[in-house]
mmCIF file of C-alpha atoms and ligand atoms in Angstrom:
data_model
loop_
_atom_site.group_PDB
_atom_site.id
_atom_site.type_symbol
_atom_site.label_atom_id
_atom_site.label_comp_id
_atom_site.label_asym_id
_atom_site.label_seq_id
_atom_site.Cartn_x
_atom_site.Cartn_y
_atom_site.Cartn_z
ATOM 1 C CA MET A 19 69.077 -9.739 67.558
ATOM 2 C CA VAL A 20 68.098 -7.475 70.391
ATOM 3 C CA ASP A 21 67.943 -10.233 72.984
ATOM 4 C CA GLN A 22 71.505 -11.349 72.360
ATOM 5 C CA LEU A 23 72.908 -7.907 73.037
ATOM 6 C CA THR A 24 74.079 -6.924 76.450
ATOM 7 C CA ARG A 25 72.216 -3.773 77.328
ATOM 8 C CA PRO A 26 74.315 -1.353 79.352
ATOM 9 C CA GLU A 27 72.861 -0.882 82.827
ATOM 10 C CA ALA A 28 71.569 2.605 83.623
ATOM 11 C CA THR A 29 73.669 3.359 86.692
ATOM 12 C CA GLU A 30 72.803 5.905 89.333
ATOM 13 C CA GLY A 31 73.973 9.429 88.499
ATOM 14 C CA PRO A 32 76.030 11.548 90.878
ATOM 15 C CA GLY A 33 72.811 12.993 92.342
ATOM 16 C CA ILE A 34 73.461 16.477 90.991
ATOM 17 C CA GLU A 35 70.585 18.197 89.227
ATOM 18 C CA PRO A 36 71.621 19.294 85.715
ATOM 19 C CA LEU A 37 71.746 23.080 85.285
ATOM 20 C CA ILE A 38 69.851 22.809 82.034
ATOM 21 C CA PRO A 39 67.130 20.147 81.881
ATOM 22 C CA ILE A 40 68.184 17.311 79.602
ATOM 23 C CA ALA A 41 65.980 16.848 76.543
ATOM 24 C CA PRO A 42 63.916 13.726 77.193
ATOM 25 C CA ALA A 43 65.211 10.555 75.636
ATOM 26 C CA THR A 44 63.395 9.493 72.523
ATOM 27 C CA PHE A 45 65.258 6.200 72.540
ATOM 28 C CA PRO A 46 67.030 4.956 75.691
ATOM 29 C CA TYR A 47 70.577 4.671 74.343
ATOM 30 C CA LEU A 48 73.098 6.565 72.292
ATOM 31 C CA TRP A 49 76.640 5.611 71.317
ATOM 32 C CA PHE A 50 79.575 7.624 72.570
ATOM 33 C CA SER A 51 83.147 6.974 71.416
ATOM 34 C CA GLY A 52 83.061 3.232 71.682
ATOM 35 C CA ARG A 53 80.188 2.352 73.969
ATOM 36 C CA GLN A 54 76.444 2.467 74.314
ATOM 37 C CA VAL A 55 75.434 4.956 76.969
ATOM 38 C CA PRO A 56 72.026 5.626 78.556
ATOM 39 C CA TRP A 57 70.735 8.931 77.140
ATOM 40 C CA GLU A 58 70.669 10.735 80.495
ATOM 41 C CA GLN A 59 74.308 9.948 81.209
ATOM 42 C CA ALA A 60 75.693 11.423 77.989
ATOM 43 C CA THR A 61 76.440 14.900 79.356
ATOM 44 C CA VAL A 62 79.465 17.201 79.040
ATOM 45 C CA HIS A 63 80.669 20.161 81.053
ATOM 46 C CA VAL A 64 79.170 23.583 80.277
ATOM 47 C CA THR A 65 82.622 25.023 79.467
ATOM 48 C CA LEU A 66 82.663 22.772 76.407
ATOM 49 C CA VAL A 67 79.639 24.469 74.874
ATOM 50 C CA GLY A 68 80.710 26.441 71.843
ATOM 51 C CA TRP A 69 84.224 26.055 70.606
ATOM 52 C CA PRO A 70 84.384 22.299 69.939
ATOM 53 C CA SER A 71 81.529 22.710 67.457
ATOM 54 C CA ILE A 72 83.519 24.949 65.091
ATOM 55 C CA GLY A 73 85.405 21.889 63.919
ATOM 56 C CA ALA A 74 82.558 19.402 64.253
ATOM 57 C CA VAL A 75 81.233 17.336 61.379
ATOM 58 C CA PHE A 76 78.196 15.124 61.258
ATOM 59 C CA GLU A 77 75.815 13.051 59.171
ATOM 60 C CA GLY A 78 72.043 12.936 58.945
ATOM 61 C CA ILE A 79 70.757 9.515 57.986
ATOM 62 C CA ARG A 80 67.219 8.174 57.673
ATOM 63 C CA GLY A 81 65.869 4.763 58.464
ATOM 64 C CA TYR A 82 62.569 3.823 56.848
ATOM 65 C CA TRP A 83 60.329 1.302 58.571
ATOM 66 C CA ASN A 84 58.512 -1.166 56.340
ATOM 67 C CA ALA A 85 55.639 -2.502 58.456
ATOM 68 C CA GLU A 86 54.686 -5.305 56.076
ATOM 69 C CA GLN A 87 58.186 -6.694 56.042
ATOM 70 C CA ALA A 88 58.815 -5.743 59.697
ATOM 71 C CA ALA A 89 62.074 -4.268 58.431
ATOM 72 C CA LEU A 90 64.003 -1.091 59.163
ATOM 73 C CA TYR A 91 65.962 0.035 56.109
ATOM 74 C CA ILE A 92 68.795 2.528 56.549
ATOM 75 C CA PHE A 93 69.048 4.620 53.399
ATOM 76 C CA ARG A 94 72.464 4.737 51.716
ATOM 77 C CA LEU A 95 74.385 4.045 54.889
ATOM 78 C CA ARG A 96 77.636 3.321 53.039
ATOM 79 C CA GLU A 97 77.571 6.677 51.275
ATOM 80 C CA HIS A 98 76.796 8.551 54.495
ATOM 81 C CA MET A 99 79.718 6.883 56.250
ATOM 82 C CA ALA A 100 82.018 7.646 53.327
ATOM 83 C CA ARG A 101 80.980 11.324 53.472
ATOM 84 C CA LEU A 102 81.578 11.394 57.232
ATOM 85 C CA GLU A 103 85.084 10.057 56.591
ATOM 86 C CA MET A 104 85.640 12.767 53.976
ATOM 87 C CA SER A 105 84.323 15.484 56.298
ATOM 88 C CA MET A 106 86.626 14.284 59.103
ATOM 89 C CA LYS A 107 89.593 14.121 56.746
ATOM 90 C CA LEU A 108 89.063 17.692 55.560
ATOM 91 C CA GLN A 109 88.903 18.840 59.184
ATOM 92 C CA ARG A 110 92.163 16.935 59.756
ATOM 93 C CA MET A 111 90.608 14.712 62.381
ATOM 94 C CA LEU A 112 92.396 11.493 63.134
ATOM 95 C CA PRO A 113 90.511 8.401 61.990
ATOM 96 C CA ARG A 114 89.783 7.091 65.501
ATOM 97 C CA PHE A 115 87.027 4.773 64.277
ATOM 98 C CA SER A 116 86.842 3.218 60.843
ATOM 99 C CA ALA A 117 83.711 3.540 58.718
ATOM 100 C CA ALA A 118 83.144 -0.185 59.353
ATOM 101 C CA GLU A 119 83.301 0.315 63.135
ATOM 102 C CA LEU A 120 80.927 3.278 63.018
ATOM 103 C CA THR A 121 78.568 1.341 60.757
ATOM 104 C CA ALA A 122 78.510 -1.569 63.197
ATOM 105 C CA ALA A 123 77.958 0.832 66.118
ATOM 106 C CA LEU A 124 75.077 2.521 64.307
ATOM 107 C CA LEU A 125 73.363 -0.760 63.470
ATOM 108 C CA ASP A 126 73.848 -2.007 67.052
ATOM 109 C CA LEU A 127 72.268 1.202 68.288
ATOM 110 C CA CYS A 128 69.173 0.580 66.148
ATOM 111 C CA ARG A 129 68.961 -2.928 67.626
ATOM 112 C CA VAL A 130 69.510 -2.047 71.274
ATOM 113 C CA ASN A 131 66.870 0.701 70.992
ATOM 114 C CA ASP A 132 64.540 -1.721 69.225
ATOM 115 C CA ALA A 133 63.752 0.917 66.554
ATOM 116 C CA ARG A 134 60.579 -0.118 64.737
ATOM 117 C CA GLU A 135 59.520 3.157 63.124
ATOM 118 C CA ASP A 136 60.968 5.821 60.806
ATOM 119 C CA VAL A 137 64.135 7.197 62.400
ATOM 120 C CA TYR A 138 66.743 9.907 61.973
ATOM 121 C CA ILE A 139 70.261 8.898 62.943
ATOM 122 C CA GLN A 140 73.039 11.417 63.512
ATOM 123 C CA PRO A 141 76.713 10.572 63.981
ATOM 124 C CA LEU A 142 78.727 13.635 65.063
ATOM 125 C CA ALA A 143 82.498 13.964 65.455
ATOM 126 C CA PHE A 144 84.278 16.724 67.341
ATOM 127 C CA THR A 145 87.649 17.389 68.900
ATOM 128 C CA LEU A 146 88.083 18.624 72.450
ATOM 129 C CA GLY A 147 90.826 20.963 73.547
ATOM 130 C CA SER A 148 92.691 23.363 71.294
ATOM 131 C CA MET A 149 90.127 24.608 68.851
ATOM 132 C CA TRP A 150 92.354 26.459 66.460
ATOM 133 C CA GLY A 151 93.817 23.464 64.716
ATOM 134 C CA SER A 152 97.159 23.981 66.401
ATOM 135 C CA ARG A 153 99.781 21.271 66.072
ATOM 136 C CA ALA A 154 98.951 19.997 69.547
ATOM 137 C CA ALA A 155 95.291 19.626 68.618
ATOM 138 C CA MET A 156 96.206 17.700 65.475
ATOM 139 C CA GLY A 157 97.355 14.747 67.526
ATOM 140 C CA GLN A 158 94.151 14.612 69.490
ATOM 141 C CA LEU A 159 91.644 11.840 68.904
ATOM 142 C CA PRO A 160 88.134 13.005 68.034
ATOM 143 C CA GLU A 161 85.086 12.047 70.034
ATOM 144 C CA VAL A 162 82.217 10.577 68.075
ATOM 145 C CA PHE A 163 78.652 10.082 69.179
ATOM 146 C CA ILE A 164 75.627 8.668 67.408
ATOM 147 C CA THR A 165 72.053 9.543 68.325
ATOM 148 C CA ILE A 166 68.803 8.141 67.019
ATOM 149 C CA ARG A 167 65.329 9.633 67.207
ATOM 150 C CA PRO A 168 61.944 8.921 65.668
ATOM 151 C CA ILE A 169 61.047 11.070 62.683
ATOM 152 C CA GLU A 170 57.994 10.734 60.525
ATOM 153 C CA SER A 171 58.513 10.701 56.793
ATOM 154 C CA ASP A 172 56.642 13.467 54.933
ATOM 155 C CA LEU A 173 56.801 11.692 51.609
ATOM 156 C CA LEU A 174 53.484 11.390 49.749
ATOM 157 C CA LYS A 175 51.817 13.870 52.098
ATOM 158 C CA GLU A 176 51.194 16.445 49.380
ATOM 159 C CA ARG A 177 52.952 19.269 51.163
ATOM 160 C CA SER A 178 54.729 22.141 49.413
ATOM 161 C CA LEU A 179 56.954 25.081 50.286
ATOM 162 C CA THR A 180 57.414 28.713 49.326
ATOM 163 C CA ALA A 181 60.961 30.019 48.845
ATOM 164 C CA GLY A 182 62.756 33.333 48.609
ATOM 165 C CA VAL A 183 66.155 33.956 47.034
ATOM 166 C CA SER A 184 68.401 34.967 49.905
ATOM 167 C CA SER A 185 70.370 38.198 50.091
ATOM 168 C CA TRP A 186 73.084 36.075 51.780
ATOM 169 C CA THR A 187 75.619 34.388 49.490
ATOM 170 C CA ARG A 188 76.209 30.653 50.010
ATOM 171 C CA ILE A 189 79.571 29.875 51.625
ATOM 172 C CA HIS A 190 82.312 29.337 49.073
ATOM 173 C CA ASP A 191 85.014 26.654 48.962
ATOM 174 C CA ARG A 192 87.601 29.410 49.364
ATOM 175 C CA ALA A 193 86.297 30.121 52.875
ATOM 176 C CA LEU A 194 84.347 27.154 54.244
ATOM 177 C CA PRO A 195 83.917 23.959 52.246
ATOM 178 C CA PRO A 196 80.190 23.568 51.460
ATOM 179 C CA ARG A 197 80.744 20.050 50.104
ATOM 180 C CA ILE A 198 81.242 18.595 53.584
ATOM 181 C CA LYS A 199 78.739 18.360 56.399
ATOM 182 C CA ALA A 200 80.372 20.643 58.926
ATOM 183 C CA ILE A 201 78.518 22.408 61.741
ATOM 184 C CA PRO A 202 80.048 25.865 60.996
ATOM 185 C CA ASN A 203 78.478 25.794 57.522
ATOM 186 C CA TYR A 204 75.086 26.050 59.182
ATOM 187 C CA ALA A 205 75.820 29.560 60.431
ATOM 188 C CA ASN A 206 75.315 30.605 56.811
ATOM 189 C CA SER A 207 72.185 28.427 56.522
ATOM 190 C CA ARG A 208 70.815 30.007 59.677
ATOM 191 C CA LEU A 209 71.187 33.552 58.348
ATOM 192 C CA GLY A 210 69.322 32.576 55.189
ATOM 193 C CA SER A 211 66.580 30.713 57.064
ATOM 194 C CA ASN A 212 65.999 33.596 59.458
ATOM 195 C CA GLU A 213 65.755 36.015 56.574
ATOM 196 C CA ALA A 214 63.351 33.745 54.672
ATOM 197 C CA SER A 215 61.033 33.441 57.702
ATOM 198 C CA ARG A 216 61.108 37.204 58.309
ATOM 199 C CA HIS A 217 59.987 37.710 54.717
ATOM 200 C CA GLY A 218 57.250 35.113 55.042
ATOM 201 C CA TYR A 219 58.886 32.315 53.055
ATOM 202 C CA ASP A 220 59.362 28.744 54.232
ATOM 203 C CA VAL A 221 62.925 28.363 52.964
ATOM 204 C CA PRO A 222 65.770 30.370 51.423
ATOM 205 C CA ILE A 223 67.439 29.639 48.098
ATOM 206 C CA PHE A 224 71.070 30.730 48.128
ATOM 207 C CA LEU A 225 73.002 32.007 45.157
ATOM 208 C CA ASN A 226 76.734 31.283 45.171
ATOM 209 C CA GLN A 227 79.643 33.669 44.758
ATOM 210 C CA GLU A 228 79.254 33.494 40.966
ATOM 211 C CA GLY A 229 75.616 34.551 41.301
ATOM 212 C CA THR A 230 74.079 31.295 40.136
ATOM 213 C CA VAL A 231 71.784 29.053 42.159
ATOM 214 C CA ALA A 232 73.462 26.963 44.869
ATOM 215 C CA GLU A 233 71.118 25.223 47.310
ATOM 216 C CA SER A 234 68.745 25.831 50.203
ATOM 217 C CA SER A 235 69.671 25.942 53.890
ATOM 218 C CA GLY A 236 69.577 22.176 54.398
ATOM 219 C CA SER A 237 68.708 20.720 51.031
ATOM 220 C CA CYS A 238 69.643 20.725 47.343
ATOM 221 C CA ILE A 239 67.513 22.027 44.509
ATOM 222 C CA PHE A 240 66.179 20.685 41.229
ATOM 223 C CA ILE A 241 64.220 22.522 38.574
ATOM 224 C CA VAL A 242 62.204 21.025 35.729
ATOM 225 C CA ARG A 243 62.001 22.907 32.442
ATOM 226 C CA LYS A 244 60.412 21.563 29.276
ATOM 227 C CA GLY A 245 60.588 17.992 30.548
ATOM 228 C CA GLU A 246 64.260 18.216 31.506
ATOM 229 C CA VAL A 247 65.505 17.879 35.061
ATOM 230 C CA VAL A 248 68.274 20.319 35.982
ATOM 231 C CA THR A 249 70.352 20.716 39.142
ATOM 232 C CA PRO A 250 73.440 22.807 39.979
ATOM 233 C CA PRO A 251 76.728 20.846 39.843
ATOM 234 C CA VAL A 252 78.719 19.822 42.942
ATOM 235 C CA THR A 253 81.066 22.728 42.187
ATOM 236 C CA ALA A 254 78.260 25.293 42.645
ATOM 237 C CA SER A 255 78.846 25.716 46.407
ATOM 238 C CA ILE A 256 76.607 22.867 47.517
ATOM 239 C CA LEU A 257 76.835 19.941 49.889
ATOM 240 C CA GLU A 258 77.670 16.704 48.100
ATOM 241 C CA SER A 259 74.148 15.542 48.825
ATOM 242 C CA ILE A 260 73.323 11.862 48.884
ATOM 243 C CA THR A 261 69.635 12.457 48.170
ATOM 244 C CA ARG A 262 70.582 14.619 45.173
ATOM 245 C CA ASP A 263 72.730 11.772 43.880
ATOM 246 C CA SER A 264 69.844 9.329 44.426
ATOM 247 C CA VAL A 265 67.349 11.565 42.615
ATOM 248 C CA ILE A 266 69.688 11.926 39.628
ATOM 249 C CA GLU A 267 70.110 8.158 39.452
ATOM 250 C CA LEU A 268 66.387 7.407 39.831
ATOM 251 C CA ALA A 269 65.353 10.046 37.286
ATOM 252 C CA ARG A 270 67.878 8.809 34.736
ATOM 253 C CA THR A 271 67.722 5.065 35.163
ATOM 254 C CA ALA A 272 64.206 4.289 36.368
ATOM 255 C CA LEU A 273 62.241 7.158 34.824
ATOM 256 C CA SER A 274 64.418 7.677 31.695
ATOM 257 C CA LEU A 275 64.330 11.450 32.172
ATOM 258 C CA PRO A 276 67.067 13.730 30.846
ATOM 259 C CA VAL A 277 69.025 15.120 33.826
ATOM 260 C CA HIS A 278 71.574 17.929 33.510
ATOM 261 C CA GLU A 279 74.031 19.033 36.164
ATOM 262 C CA ARG A 280 74.752 22.599 35.148
ATOM 263 C CA GLU A 281 74.683 26.187 36.399
ATOM 264 C CA VAL A 282 71.181 27.498 37.043
ATOM 265 C CA ASP A 283 70.399 31.217 36.748
ATOM 266 C CA ARG A 284 68.160 32.951 39.263
ATOM 267 C CA THR A 285 65.540 33.817 36.649
ATOM 268 C CA GLU A 286 65.396 30.188 35.539
ATOM 269 C CA LEU A 287 63.831 29.508 38.923
ATOM 270 C CA TYR A 288 60.959 31.835 38.093
ATOM 271 C CA ALA A 289 60.615 30.348 34.606
ATOM 272 C CA SER A 290 60.575 26.731 35.821
ATOM 273 C CA ASP A 291 57.667 24.380 35.310
ATOM 274 C CA GLU A 292 58.504 22.580 38.558
ATOM 275 C CA ILE A 293 60.951 22.987 41.430
ATOM 276 C CA PHE A 294 61.696 20.630 44.282
ATOM 277 C CA LEU A 295 64.140 20.448 47.148
ATOM 278 C CA CYS A 296 65.781 17.249 48.294
ATOM 279 C CA GLY A 297 67.775 16.068 51.268
ATOM 280 C CA THR A 298 67.722 13.559 54.078
ATOM 281 C CA SER A 299 65.381 15.675 56.217
ATOM 282 C CA MET A 300 63.686 17.369 53.272
ATOM 283 C CA GLU A 301 63.264 14.098 51.350
ATOM 284 C CA VAL A 302 61.619 15.247 48.053
ATOM 285 C CA THR A 303 59.508 18.379 48.605
ATOM 286 C CA PRO A 304 57.915 20.574 45.918
ATOM 287 C CA VAL A 305 58.428 24.336 45.886
ATOM 288 C CA THR A 306 55.399 26.105 44.428
ATOM 289 C CA GLU A 307 56.464 29.751 44.720
ATOM 290 C CA VAL A 308 59.790 31.624 44.548
ATOM 291 C CA ASP A 309 59.969 35.342 45.378
ATOM 292 C CA GLY A 310 56.225 35.542 44.846
ATOM 293 C CA TYR A 311 56.392 33.986 41.360
ATOM 294 C CA GLN A 312 54.102 30.976 41.026
ATOM 295 C CA ILE A 313 55.950 27.912 39.785
ATOM 296 C CA GLY A 314 54.058 25.921 37.146
ATOM 297 C CA ALA A 315 50.466 25.411 38.218
ATOM 298 C CA GLY A 316 51.269 26.380 41.792
ATOM 299 C CA ARG A 317 51.205 22.805 43.078
ATOM 300 C CA SER A 318 53.468 19.749 42.933
ATOM 301 C CA GLY A 319 54.328 18.983 39.316
ATOM 302 C CA GLU A 320 53.966 15.701 37.484
ATOM 303 C CA ILE A 321 57.684 14.885 37.291
ATOM 304 C CA THR A 322 58.240 15.869 40.937
ATOM 305 C CA GLY A 323 55.365 13.566 41.893
ATOM 306 C CA ARG A 324 56.856 10.629 39.976
ATOM 307 C CA ILE A 325 60.271 11.161 41.547
ATOM 308 C CA GLU A 326 58.781 11.525 45.038
ATOM 309 C CA ARG A 327 56.727 8.310 44.725
ATOM 310 C CA LEU A 328 59.646 6.333 43.395
ATOM 311 C CA PHE A 329 61.992 7.693 46.064
ATOM 312 C CA HIS A 330 59.458 6.693 48.728
ATOM 313 C CA ASP A 331 59.004 3.170 47.379
ATOM 314 C CA VAL A 332 62.746 2.585 46.983
ATOM 315 C CA ALA A 333 63.715 4.020 50.388
ATOM 316 C CA ARG A 334 61.031 2.015 52.183
ATOM 317 C CA GLY A 335 61.865 -1.173 50.339
ATOM 318 C CA ILE A 336 58.445 -1.404 48.659
ATOM 319 C CA ASP A 337 60.208 -1.280 45.287
ATOM 320 C CA SER A 338 62.828 -4.010 45.390
ATOM 321 C CA ARG A 339 65.185 -2.243 42.961
ATOM 322 C CA TYR A 340 68.263 -0.358 44.180
ATOM 323 C CA ALA A 341 68.676 -2.931 46.983
ATOM 324 C CA HIS A 342 72.317 -1.794 47.409
ATOM 325 C CA TRP A 343 70.985 1.528 48.780
ATOM 326 C CA ARG A 344 69.205 -0.156 51.691
ATOM 327 C CA THR A 345 70.830 -1.659 54.745
ATOM 328 C CA ARG A 346 68.359 -3.814 56.620
ATOM 329 C CA VAL A 347 68.765 -3.795 60.396
ATOM 330 C CA GLU A 348 68.736 -7.508 61.222
HETATM 331 N N1 LIG W 403 72.591 20.857 51.529
HETATM 332 C C1 LIG W 403 72.710 21.116 52.830
HETATM 333 C C2 LIG W 403 73.295 22.421 53.244
HETATM 334 C C3 LIG W 403 72.304 20.182 53.790
HETATM 335 O O1 LIG W 403 72.424 20.426 55.094
HETATM 336 C C4 LIG W 403 71.729 18.957 53.360
HETATM 337 C C5 LIG W 403 71.239 17.946 54.363
HETATM 338 N N2 LIG W 403 72.248 17.068 54.723
HETATM 339 C C6 LIG W 403 71.628 18.722 51.981
HETATM 340 C C7 LIG W 403 72.057 19.684 51.092
HETATM 341 C C8 LIG W 403 71.121 17.400 51.483
HETATM 342 O O2 LIG W 403 72.107 16.406 51.699
HETATM 343 P P1 LIG W 403 71.735 14.894 51.895
HETATM 344 O O3 LIG W 403 70.877 14.526 50.730
HETATM 345 O O4 LIG W 403 73.015 14.157 51.873
HETATM 346 O O5 LIG W 403 71.015 14.796 53.184
#
C-alpha cells in the first residue's frame, strides 16, 4: 500500500541550474540502482552522454488501468524481466540485481507514484566506464534505472498505418543481435523510420539479410492470407517480441485460428488480406497500405479486429482468462 511506503524526501539540489532543462516529471519518482529517487535528482554528467548507451539494454512494459476494478495490471511482467536478463547476459553485464529484485522495485515504483492510469514502464541497464567491453569493464557492475510515465492505450481506436518496405536491411545476428532489446539496434530502426517518413509512410517494414520480411522499426508483423495468420519466425532477424508471442497464443487458443511462423516474402505483403503490427508501444495496429498497394479493403480486417479486441480485454483484465499474464499492482 502506498501509505505504508516511506517516500524518499526531495532534498535541496546543489543550486546549480542544469545546462539542459530537465524534462518535466510525469511521475515524481524513478528507481536508480537500488533506491527511489525524485525525478529531478536523477541526473548524470554530460561527459557520460553517448558511449554508455552502445552497450545499454532495456525493456518497454505496459500497465493497463482497469477503472471498474480500480486495478493496474502490468502486462507479462515476468516475460519482460526474463528478456531483460537475457539482454544483459548477451551484453556480458554482471547480474547486479536479480529479476525478482527488479520486479519488486518496479512494483514499488508503481505504488510510490500512485499510478492509476495506463502507464509505460522502462527499465534500462548500462555500464559506465570502459565502453569497449575490455576485461576491466567486464568486472564492472551495471547501473539500472526504471522510469514510469503515463501513456494512453490506442487499442480499439480504429486507427491504421501506411508502411513502406525499407531500402535498409534489418540488422543480422552476425552483426548485432536483433533478438535482444539493445539500444544500438535502434540505430537501424531510426534509419528505416526516417526513410519511411521522407517517403510519406508511417512506418518502415524491414527485410532481413535473406530478403524475406523481418519486422518494423519497433514492432513485429503479422499477415493474414486466406484465413491463416502468418508471422516471420524468431530466426528472421526480429526481436523476440512478447506481444508477438501473446498474439500467437491468443489467435491459436482463444480464437482457434491457424497460425504459422514461417518466412514471409515481400510480395506476400502486397497480396495479404490483412496486415497488422504488434508490440508493447504499437499494441495491435492494422496496416492498410504497403508501398502504395491497398491491403484487403483498405481498413482494419475482421481477424485483426478480433485479435485487437481480445488483446485489449485480456491486457486490461476485462477478460479474466490468461490471468498469469497480468500482475496486479496491490
Ligand atoms: N521489434 C522491435 C524492434 C521492437 O523495438 C519492439 C518493441 N519492444 C518489438 C519488436 C515488439 O516487442 P514487444 O512485443 O516485446 O514489445
